[in-house]
Coordinates of N, CA and C in Angstrom, one line a residue:
X261 N -39.6 -2.8 22.3 CA -38.3 -2.6 23.3 C -37.8 -2.7 23.5
X262 N -37.9 -4.4 24.0 CA -37.1 -5.8 23.9 C -36.3 -5.9 22.8
X263 N -36.1 -5.4 21.6 CA -34.9 -5.7 20.4 C -33.8 -4.9 21.0
X264 N -34.0 -3.5 21.4 CA -33.0 -2.8 21.6 C -32.4 -3.4 23.3
X265 N -32.7 -3.3 23.5 CA -32.8 -4.0 24.5 C -31.5 -6.2 24.1
X266 N -31.5 -6.7 23.7 CA -31.2 -7.1 22.8 C -30.1 -7.0 21.8
X267 N -30.7 -5.8 20.7 CA -28.9 -4.9 19.9 C -28.0 -4.4 20.8
X268 N -28.2 -3.8 22.0 CA -27.3 -3.1 23.2 C -26.8 -4.9 24.0
X269 N -27.1 -5.9 23.9 CA -26.5 -6.9 24.5 C -25.5 -7.9 23.4
X270 N -25.6 -7.1 22.1 CA -25.2 -7.4 20.8 C -24.5 -7.4 20.7
X271 N -24.0 -6.2 20.8 CA -23.0 -4.9 20.4 C -21.7 -4.5 21.5
X272 N -22.6 -4.5 23.1 CA -21.6 -4.7 24.0 C -21.2 -6.3 24.0
X273 N -21.4 -7.5 23.2 CA -20.5 -8.4 23.2 C -19.1 -8.1 22.3
X274 N -19.9 -7.5 21.0 CA -19.2 -7.5 20.5 C -17.7 -6.2 20.6
X275 N -18.4 -5.7 21.2 CA -17.1 -4.7 21.5 C -16.1 -5.1 22.7
X276 N -16.9 -5.9 23.8 CA -15.4 -6.8 24.2 C -14.7 -6.9 23.8
X277 N -15.3 -8.3 22.3 CA -15.0 -9.1 21.9 C -13.4 -7.5 20.9
X278 N -14.0 -6.8 20.2 CA -12.6 -6.3 19.9 C -11.7 -5.9 21.0
X279 N -12.4 -5.9 21.5 CA -11.3 -4.2 23.1 C -10.1 -6.0 23.4
X280 N -10.6 -7.6 23.2 CA -10.1 -8.7 24.1 C -8.7 -8.8 22.2
X281 N -9.9 -8.4 21.5 CA -8.5 -8.6 20.1 C -7.8 -7.0 19.7
X282 N -7.9 -5.6 20.7 CA -7.1 -5.0 20.8 C -6.3 -5.4 21.4
X283 N -6.0 -5.6 22.4 CA -5.5 -6.0 23.7 C -4.1 -7.3 22.6
X284 N -4.9 -8.0 22.3 CA -4.1 -9.2 21.5 C -3.1 -8.6 21.1
X285 N -3.2 -7.5 20.3 CA -2.3 -7.1 19.2 C -1.0 -5.8 19.4
X286 N -1.9 -5.6 20.6 CA -0.8 -4.9 20.9 C 0.3 -5.0 22.2
X287 N -0.4 -6.4 22.2 CA 0.9 -7.1 22.9 C 2.3 -7.6 22.0
X288 N 1.2 -8.2 20.5 CA 2.0 -8.7 19.6 C 3.0 -7.6 18.7
X289 N 2.8 -6.1 18.3 CA 3.2 -4.6 18.7 C 4.6 -5.1 19.2
X290 N 4.4 -5.5 21.0 CA 5.5 -5.3 21.4 C 6.6 -6.5 20.6
X291 N 6.4 -7.5 20.3 CA 7.2 -8.3 19.8 C 7.7 -8.2 18.6
X292 N 7.4 -6.8 17.9 CA 7.3 -7.9 16.6 C 8.8 -5.8 16.9
X293 N 9.7 -6.6 16.1 CA 10.9 -4.5 15.4 C 10.6 -4.3 14.3
X294 N 11.0 -3.2 14.1 CA 11.9 -2.9 13.1 C 13.1 -2.3 13.3
X295 N 13.5 -2.3 11.8 CA 14.6 -0.9 12.1 C 14.7 -0.4 11.5
X296 N 15.6 1.0 12.0 CA 15.5 2.6 11.7 C 17.3 2.9 10.6
X297 N 17.5 3.7 9.8 CA 18.6 3.7 9.1 C 19.7 4.7 9.1
X298 N 20.5 5.1 8.9 CA 20.8 6.4 8.7 C 22.6 6.2 7.6
X299 N 22.6 6.8 7.3 CA 24.0 7.2 6.6 C 24.4 6.0 5.3
X300 N 23.5 5.4 4.7 CA 24.2 4.2 4.3 C 23.7 3.0 4.6
X301 N 23.0 2.9 6.2 CA 23.1 1.6 6.9 C 24.4 2.1 8.2
X302 N 25.4 2.6 7.9 CA 26.2 3.1 9.0 C 25.9 3.0 10.1
X303 N 24.4 3.7 10.7 CA 23.7 4.2 11.5 C 22.5 3.8 11.3
X304 N 22.6 2.2 12.5 CA 21.5 1.3 12.7 C 20.8 1.5 14.5
X305 N 19.4 2.2 14.0 CA 18.5 0.9 15.2 C 17.7 0.2 15.8
X306 N 17.6 -0.8 16.3 CA 16.0 -1.4 15.9 C 15.2 -1.3 17.7
X307 N 13.7 -1.0 17.2 CA 13.4 -0.5 18.1 C 11.8 -1.6 17.9
X308 N 11.2 -1.7 19.2 CA 9.4 -2.7 19.0 C 8.4 -1.6 18.9
X309 N 8.2 -2.6 18.2 CA 6.6 -1.9 18.6 C 5.7 -0.6 19.1
X310 N 6.8 -1.2 21.1 CA 6.3 -0.4 22.0 C 7.1 1.8 22.2
X311 N 7.6 1.2 21.1 CA 8.7 2.5 20.6 C 9.7 2.0 21.8
X312 N 10.5 1.4 21.9 CA 12.1 1.4 23.0 C 12.2 0.2 22.1
X313 N 13.4 1.9 21.6 CA 14.5 1.6 21.6 C 15.9 0.3 22.0
X314 N 16.0 -0.7 21.0 CA 16.2 -2.1 21.8 C 18.3 -2.0 21.7
X315 N 18.1 -1.4 20.2 CA 20.1 -1.4 19.8 C 20.4 -0.7 18.9
X316 N 21.5 -0.1 19.4 CA 21.6 1.4 18.3 C 23.0 0.2 17.0
X317 N 23.3 0.7 16.8 CA 24.6 -0.2 16.3 C 24.9 0.6 15.2
X318 N 26.8 0.5 16.0 CA 27.5 2.4 14.8 C 29.1 1.6 14.1
X319 N 28.7 1.4 12.5 CA 29.2 1.1 11.5 C 30.9 2.4 12.5
X320 N 32.2 1.7 12.5 CA 33.1 2.1 12.7 C 33.5 3.1 12.4
X321 N 33.5 3.0 10.8 CA 33.8 3.9 9.7 C 33.7 5.1 9.8
X322 N 31.9 4.8 10.3 CA 31.7 6.3 10.6 C 32.0 7.2 12.3
X323 N 33.0 6.7 12.8 CA 33.1 7.6 14.0 C 34.3 8.1 13.5
X324 N 34.3 9.4 13.4 CA 35.5 10.4 13.5 C 35.2 11.6 14.5
X325 N 36.3 11.2 15.3 CA 37.2 12.3 16.4 C 36.4 13.8 16.5
X326 N 36.8 13.9 15.2 CA 37.2 15.2 14.5 C 35.4 15.1 14.4
X327 N 34.7 14.8 13.8 CA 33.3 15.3 13.7 C 32.0 14.2 14.7
X328 N 32.4 14.3 15.3 CA 30.7 13.4 16.6 C 29.4 14.2 16.1
X329 N 29.3 15.5 15.9 CA 28.2 16.7 15.1 C 27.3 15.1 14.3
X330 N 28.5 14.8 13.2 CA 27.7 14.0 12.0 C 27.3 13.0 13.0
X331 N 28.0 12.6 13.5 CA 27.6 10.6 14.4 C 26.4 11.0 15.0
X332 N 26.1 12.1 15.3 CA 24.8 12.9 16.8 C 24.0 12.9 15.5
X333 N 23.9 13.9 14.2 CA 23.3 13.6 13.6 C 22.6 11.8 12.8
X334 N 23.4 11.3 12.5 CA 22.5 10.0 12.6 C 22.3 9.2 12.7
X335 N 22.7 9.5 14.5 CA 22.2 8.6 15.6 C 20.6 8.8 15.4
X336 N 20.6 10.5 16.4 CA 19.3 11.0 15.6 C 18.1 9.9 14.0
X337 N 18.7 10.8 13.1 CA 18.2 10.0 12.5 C 17.9 8.9 11.7
X338 N 18.1 7.5 12.6 CA 18.2 6.5 12.4 C 17.0 6.4 13.4
X339 N 17.4 6.9 14.7 CA 16.4 7.1 15.3 C 14.9 7.1 15.3
X340 N 15.1 8.4 14.5 CA 13.8 8.5 14.2 C 13.3 7.9 12.9
X341 N 14.2 7.5 11.6 CA 13.0 6.4 11.3 C 12.7 5.3 11.3
X342 N 13.0 4.4 12.7 CA 12.8 3.5 13.6 C 11.4 3.5 14.1
X343 N 11.4 5.0 14.6 CA 10.1 4.9 15.4 C 9.3 5.3 14.8
X344 N 9.9 5.4 12.8 CA 8.4 6.1 12.3 C 7.8 5.2 11.5
X345 N 9.0 3.4 11.6 CA 8.7 2.7 11.4 C 7.6 2.4 12.6
X346 N 7.8 2.6 13.4 CA 6.6 1.6 14.5 C 5.7 2.5 14.3
X347 N 5.4 3.4 14.6 CA 4.0 4.0 14.0 C 3.6 3.1 12.5
X348 N 4.2 3.3 11.3 CA 3.5 3.2 10.4 C 3.4 1.5 10.8
X349 N 4.3 0.9 11.3 CA 3.4 -0.4 11.9 C 2.1 -0.9 13.0
X350 N 2.3 0.4 13.9 CA 0.6 1.2 14.5 C -0.5 0.7 13.9
X351 N -0.4 1.9 13.1 CA -1.3 2.2 12.7 C -1.9 0.8 10.9
X352 N -0.8 0.2 11.0 CA -1.4 -1.7 10.1 C -1.5 -2.0 10.8
X353 N -1.3 -2.0 12.0 CA -1.5 -3.4 13.3 C -3.0 -3.6 13.7
X354 N -3.3 -1.4 14.1 CA -4.5 -1.3 15.2 C -5.5 -0.4 13.7
X355 N -4.8 -0.1 13.4 CA -5.9 0.5 12.4 C -7.3 -0.4 11.6
X356 N -7.1 -1.6 11.3 CA -8.6 -2.4 11.1 C -9.1 -2.5 12.4
X357 N -8.9 -2.2 13.1 CA -10.2 -1.9 14.8 C -10.7 -0.3 14.4
X358 N -10.1 0.6 13.1 CA -10.9 2.0 13.7 C -11.7 1.8 12.6
X359 N -11.6 1.1 11.6 CA -11.7 1.2 9.7 C -13.2 1.9 9.9
X360 N -13.1 2.9 9.0 CA -14.8 3.6 9.1 C -15.2 4.0 10.3
X361 N -14.4 4.8 11.8 CA -14.6 5.7 13.1 C -13.7 6.7 12.3
X362 N -14.1 7.6 13.2 CA -13.7 8.9 13.3 C -13.2 8.6 14.4
X363 N -11.4 8.1 15.0 CA -11.4 8.2 17.1 C -10.0 8.9 17.3
X364 N -10.3 10.1 17.1 CA -8.6 10.7 17.3 C -8.2 10.6 18.1
X365 N -6.4 10.2 18.2 CA -6.3 10.2 19.7 C -6.1 8.6 20.0
X366 N -6.7 7.9 19.3 CA -6.9 6.8 19.9 C -5.4 6.2 19.8
X367 N -4.3 6.3 18.8 CA -3.1 5.6 18.4 C -2.5 6.1 18.3

């Protein structure tokens, strides 16, 4: 019986260590940025690892008052590209903690 308690304590310490490492990794994600683009780079969007949009850049050549819909589509596409890259970065960074575990919806 005593061996069971020792194993449980060891497992709890490992879980606490993993939790601290996960928190540190999440904090580091906030400092990382990704760039999404559309229209061959005519519109770019910079986002951080917490899916906060930091910057939107639009090349003046793509601004056509007669075709606002195209510009809206490019901004939307660039934003979605940036957010997908954040998801990929998050999965890459946080995936090492869940490797081999089936934890749907954790990230």
